[in-house]
Amino acid sequence: MHNSRVKIAPSILAADFSRLGDQVAQAQAAGADLIHIDVMDGRFVPNITMGPLVVEALAKAVTIPLDVHLMIVEPEKFVRRFADSGADIITVHVEACLHLHRVLGQIAEAGCTPGVALNPHTPASFIAEVMDMAPVVNVMTVNPGFGGQRFIEGMLPKISRLRKMAHARGVDLDIEVDGGISPHTITKVVAAGATVAIAGTCVFQHERGIAAGLRELRAAISDRQLSCDEETAN
Ligand code: DX5
Ligand code: ZN
């Protein structure tokens, strides 16, 4: 896989909410490919964040796609609302959907790209029968609910498994990784087959600013860096 194809999606969960519009505009100017928006309801996950009003506001602040990650129960009740607010990708959790096939159809019908997210304990095989309906899979590399958590190394084989499943079915799958992404972990997830790195803390809380955070992640997966790593390993 070509590393230049890897997209970086800053997660606003780690941004300064008093200056949100400015922060996402900075991320876009620094080369972010998507803006990741974590929607939490206090039921599916033990935290509450934002809803469609924030998506609507962000749609006015940037032109890059908005990647809306719904960590909510009964997401089918809100698909239309988020689509109307300007979401481009709407991702629902396998664990939150009794009728996942129906919900993915609903997202596509609303004009958005359907995504499925897998909690750390959920096997890759759970999405085998809906792979052709969801061009995006979000592999949670932390337990959802909070930013700034430690990357779960045990998720790397799951990423490889999904990449193999997609290849075997001839599906062009974007594999997102979400949680604990840093210049160190991004090289591992990309090597395993991820194509979208979602990063909150490492971008929005970087000590030298948003652009520096993005630059570091990008540098870590540049071809030159990878060949340096290979040389060190040999
Ligand atoms: C966790 C969220 C992540 C989170 C990632 O529930 O889905 O998107 O913001 O944040 P970091 O990069 O800080 O782990
Ligand atoms: Zn997320």
Short mmCIF file of C-alpha atoms and ligand atoms in Angstrom, two decimals:
data_model
loop_
_atom_site.label_atom_id
_atom_site.label_comp_id
_atom_site.label_asym_id
_atom_site.label_seq_id
_atom_site.Cartn_x
_atom_site.Cartn_y
_atom_site.Cartn_z
CA MET A 1 0.00 0.00 0.00
CA HIS A 2 1.12 3.49 -0.76
CA ASN A 3 1.66 5.73 2.28
CA SER A 4 0.81 8.87 0.33
CA ARG A 5 -2.74 7.50 0.25
CA VAL A 6 -3.03 7.55 4.05
CA LYS A 7 -5.41 10.25 5.24
CA ILE A 8 -5.20 12.08 8.54
CA ALA A 9 -8.41 12.98 10.34
CA PRO A 10 -7.94 15.29 13.34
CA SER A 11 -10.51 14.57 16.06
CA ILE A 12 -11.98 17.75 17.53
CA LEU A 13 -12.52 16.05 20.87
CA ALA A 14 -9.07 17.37 21.84
CA ALA A 15 -9.59 20.86 20.37
CA ASP A 16 -10.19 24.14 22.19
CA PHE A 17 -14.00 24.37 22.07
CA SER A 18 -13.99 28.11 22.71
CA ARG A 19 -12.30 28.56 19.30
CA LEU A 20 -13.55 25.52 17.40
CA GLY A 21 -14.06 27.16 13.99
CA ASP A 22 -10.57 28.61 14.04
CA GLN A 23 -9.02 25.31 15.15
CA VAL A 24 -10.57 23.23 12.35
CA ALA A 25 -9.68 25.92 9.78
CA GLN A 26 -6.06 25.67 10.98
CA ALA A 27 -6.18 21.88 10.66
CA GLN A 28 -7.51 22.16 7.11
CA ALA A 29 -4.84 24.72 6.17
CA ALA A 30 -2.17 22.38 7.57
CA GLY A 31 -3.32 19.56 5.27
CA ALA A 32 -5.89 17.58 7.27
CA ASP A 33 -7.89 15.29 4.97
CA LEU A 34 -11.05 15.02 7.08
CA ILE A 35 -12.41 16.42 10.33
CA HIS A 36 -13.45 13.72 12.80
CA ILE A 37 -16.40 14.55 15.06
CA ASP A 38 -17.07 12.34 18.09
CA VAL A 39 -20.74 12.27 19.04
CA MET A 40 -21.37 10.71 22.48
CA ASP A 41 -24.70 10.28 24.25
CA GLY A 42 -23.82 9.25 27.82
CA ARG A 43 -25.47 5.87 27.19
CA PHE A 44 -23.43 3.99 24.59
CA VAL A 45 -20.32 5.53 26.14
CA PRO A 46 -19.81 7.12 29.57
CA ASN A 47 -19.43 10.66 28.24
CA ILE A 48 -21.51 13.33 26.50
CA THR A 49 -20.12 15.55 23.76
CA MET A 50 -21.79 17.25 20.82
CA GLY A 51 -24.66 16.90 18.36
CA PRO A 52 -25.87 18.04 14.94
CA LEU A 53 -25.63 21.75 15.78
CA VAL A 54 -21.85 21.47 16.07
CA VAL A 55 -21.65 19.54 12.79
CA GLU A 56 -23.68 22.29 11.14
CA ALA A 57 -21.33 24.98 12.46
CA LEU A 58 -18.22 23.07 11.37
CA ALA A 59 -19.62 22.56 7.88
CA LYS A 60 -19.41 26.34 7.52
CA ALA A 61 -15.83 26.51 8.80
CA VAL A 62 -14.15 23.94 6.50
CA THR A 63 -14.53 22.41 3.04
CA ILE A 64 -12.87 19.03 3.75
CA PRO A 65 -15.26 16.13 4.53
CA LEU A 66 -16.80 15.78 7.98
CA ASP A 67 -16.40 12.31 9.44
CA VAL A 68 -19.13 11.89 12.06
CA HIS A 69 -18.55 9.06 14.54
CA LEU A 70 -21.79 8.23 16.33
CA MET A 71 -21.15 6.67 19.73
CA ILE A 72 -24.85 6.63 20.54
CA VAL A 73 -27.60 4.05 21.04
CA GLU A 74 -30.34 3.85 18.40
CA PRO A 75 -28.32 5.82 15.83
CA GLU A 76 -31.08 5.25 13.23
CA LYS A 77 -33.09 7.97 14.98
CA PHE A 78 -30.46 10.60 14.14
CA VAL A 79 -29.03 9.62 10.75
CA ARG A 80 -31.24 12.04 8.82
CA ARG A 81 -30.51 14.88 11.25
CA PHE A 82 -26.73 14.47 10.95
CA ALA A 83 -26.93 14.12 7.17
CA ASP A 84 -28.90 17.37 6.97
CA SER A 85 -26.32 19.06 9.21
CA GLY A 86 -23.54 18.45 6.68
CA ALA A 87 -22.01 15.10 7.64
CA ASP A 88 -20.15 13.37 4.78
CA ILE A 89 -19.33 10.06 6.46
CA ILE A 90 -21.64 8.73 9.17
CA THR A 91 -20.20 5.89 11.21
CA VAL A 92 -22.32 3.77 13.53
CA HIS A 93 -21.17 1.17 16.03
CA VAL A 94 -21.88 -2.49 15.28
CA GLU A 95 -22.62 -2.91 19.00
CA ALA A 96 -25.26 -0.14 18.93
CA CYS A 97 -27.28 -1.47 15.98
CA LEU A 98 -29.83 -4.27 16.20
CA HIS A 99 -30.37 -3.93 12.46
CA LEU A 100 -27.00 -2.84 11.12
CA HIS A 101 -27.84 -3.69 7.50
CA ARG A 102 -30.90 -1.43 7.62
CA VAL A 103 -29.04 1.48 9.26
CA LEU A 104 -26.24 1.37 6.67
CA GLY A 105 -28.87 1.53 3.93
CA GLN A 106 -30.47 4.49 5.69
CA ILE A 107 -27.13 6.36 5.77
CA ALA A 108 -26.54 5.81 2.05
CA GLU A 109 -30.10 6.86 1.28
CA ALA A 110 -29.49 10.09 3.21
CA GLY A 111 -26.62 10.81 0.79
CA CYS A 112 -23.71 10.04 3.14
CA THR A 113 -20.94 7.45 3.09
CA PRO A 114 -21.75 4.67 5.59
CA GLY A 115 -19.13 3.62 8.11
CA VAL A 116 -19.09 0.87 10.74
CA ALA A 117 -17.10 1.07 13.97
CA LEU A 118 -15.84 -1.90 15.97
CA ASN A 119 -15.18 -1.72 19.70
CA PRO A 120 -11.92 -3.40 20.75
CA HIS A 121 -13.69 -6.63 21.78
CA THR A 122 -15.71 -6.96 18.56
CA PRO A 123 -14.19 -9.30 15.98
CA ALA A 124 -13.55 -8.23 12.39
CA SER A 125 -15.85 -11.03 11.21
CA PHE A 126 -18.90 -9.18 12.59
CA ILE A 127 -18.95 -6.98 9.50
CA ALA A 128 -18.23 -9.70 6.93
CA GLU A 129 -21.76 -9.67 5.51
CA VAL A 130 -22.07 -5.88 5.24
CA MET A 131 -18.63 -5.05 3.90
CA ASP A 132 -19.97 -4.13 0.48
CA MET A 133 -22.35 -1.61 2.10
CA ALA A 134 -19.81 0.24 4.22
CA PRO A 135 -16.76 1.68 2.43
CA VAL A 136 -15.40 2.84 5.81
CA VAL A 137 -14.55 0.74 8.88
CA ASN A 138 -13.42 2.37 12.11
CA VAL A 139 -11.25 0.08 14.22
CA MET A 140 -11.35 1.46 17.75
CA THR A 141 -7.84 1.26 19.13
CA VAL A 142 -9.05 2.43 22.57
CA ASN A 143 -12.34 1.87 24.37
CA PRO A 144 -14.58 4.68 23.08
CA GLY A 145 -15.61 7.56 25.31
CA PHE A 146 -12.52 9.66 25.92
CA GLY A 147 -9.54 11.16 24.15
CA GLY A 148 -5.95 10.80 25.32
CA GLN A 149 -6.05 7.06 26.06
CA ARG A 150 -3.34 4.50 25.42
CA PHE A 151 -3.28 2.68 22.05
CA ILE A 152 -4.26 -1.02 22.34
CA GLU A 153 -1.53 -2.95 20.49
CA GLY A 154 -3.73 -6.05 20.28
CA MET A 155 -5.82 -4.31 17.60
CA LEU A 156 -3.05 -4.57 14.98
CA PRO A 157 -3.96 -8.13 13.88
CA LYS A 158 -7.59 -7.03 13.53
CA ILE A 159 -6.55 -4.28 11.10
CA SER A 160 -4.58 -6.82 9.03
CA ARG A 161 -7.53 -9.23 9.10
CA LEU A 162 -9.89 -6.54 7.80
CA ARG A 163 -7.43 -5.59 5.06
CA LYS A 164 -7.26 -9.26 3.99
CA MET A 165 -11.06 -9.60 4.09
CA ALA A 166 -11.47 -6.52 1.91
CA HIS A 167 -8.83 -7.73 -0.52
CA ALA A 168 -10.43 -11.17 -0.79
CA ARG A 169 -13.79 -9.59 -1.61
CA GLY A 170 -12.34 -7.01 -3.97
CA VAL A 171 -13.73 -4.19 -1.80
CA ASP A 172 -11.96 -0.82 -1.70
CA LEU A 173 -12.14 -0.36 2.07
CA ASP A 174 -10.96 2.65 4.03
CA ILE A 175 -9.76 1.35 7.38
CA GLU A 176 -9.79 4.07 10.02
CA VAL A 177 -7.98 3.70 13.31
CA ASP A 178 -9.26 5.68 16.25
CA GLY A 179 -7.57 6.26 19.59
CA GLY A 180 -4.01 6.65 20.84
CA ILE A 181 -2.59 7.56 17.44
CA SER A 182 0.88 9.15 17.71
CA PRO A 183 3.95 9.38 15.44
CA HIS A 184 4.98 6.06 17.01
CA THR A 185 1.70 4.12 16.65
CA ILE A 186 0.77 5.52 13.23
CA THR A 187 3.62 3.62 11.55
CA LYS A 188 2.31 0.34 12.99
CA VAL A 189 -1.32 0.84 11.95
CA VAL A 190 -0.33 1.88 8.44
CA ALA A 191 1.92 -1.17 8.12
CA ALA A 192 -1.06 -3.31 9.21
CA GLY A 193 -3.28 -1.82 6.48
CA ALA A 194 -4.99 1.28 7.90
CA THR A 195 -5.68 4.12 5.45
CA VAL A 196 -7.16 6.78 7.75
CA ALA A 197 -5.50 7.83 11.00
CA ILE A 198 -7.80 9.65 13.43
CA ALA A 199 -5.84 11.69 15.94
CA GLY A 200 -7.04 14.10 18.61
CA THR A 201 -4.44 14.76 21.29
CA CYS A 202 -1.43 14.52 18.95
CA VAL A 203 -2.86 17.20 16.66
CA PHE A 204 -4.88 19.64 18.75
CA GLN A 205 -2.74 19.47 21.88
CA HIS A 206 0.68 19.45 20.26
CA GLU A 207 2.96 21.83 22.14
CA ARG A 208 4.04 23.59 18.94
CA GLY A 209 0.54 23.79 17.49
CA ILE A 210 -1.85 22.02 15.14
CA ALA A 211 0.33 22.26 12.01
CA ALA A 212 3.33 20.79 13.85
CA GLY A 213 1.18 17.91 15.14
CA LEU A 214 -0.01 17.07 11.64
CA ARG A 215 3.49 17.41 10.21
CA GLU A 216 4.88 14.92 12.73
CA LEU A 217 2.24 12.32 11.93
CA ARG A 218 2.78 12.79 8.20
CA ALA A 219 6.57 12.54 8.57
CA ALA A 220 6.26 9.32 10.52
CA ILE A 221 4.56 7.60 7.58
CA SER A 222 6.52 9.17 4.76
CA ASP A 223 8.36 6.63 2.59
CA ARG A 224 11.72 7.99 3.73
CA GLN A 225 10.87 7.50 7.37
CA LEU A 226 9.61 3.97 6.74
CA SER A 227 12.80 2.99 4.95
CA CYS A 228 14.84 4.46 7.88
CA ASP A 229 12.81 2.29 10.26
CA GLU A 230 13.44 -0.75 8.10
CA GLU A 231 17.16 -0.04 8.08
CA THR A 232 17.18 0.27 11.88
CA ALA A 233 15.25 -2.98 12.23
CA ASN A 234 17.68 -4.91 10.00
C1 DX5 B 1 -12.64 8.10 21.40
C2 DX5 B 1 -12.81 8.88 20.11
C3 DX5 B 1 -11.54 9.27 19.42
C4 DX5 B 1 -10.67 10.20 20.21
C5 DX5 B 1 -9.24 10.02 19.80
O1 DX5 B 1 -13.88 7.66 21.82
O2 DX5 B 1 -13.57 8.12 19.19
O3 DX5 B 1 -11.84 9.87 18.15
O4 DX5 B 1 -11.00 11.54 20.06
O5 DX5 B 1 -8.47 10.84 20.61
P1 DX5 B 1 -6.91 10.61 20.89
O6 DX5 B 1 -6.21 10.80 19.59
O7 DX5 B 1 -6.62 11.66 21.88
O8 DX5 B 1 -6.77 9.22 21.41
ZN ZN B 2 -13.85 8.83 17.05
#
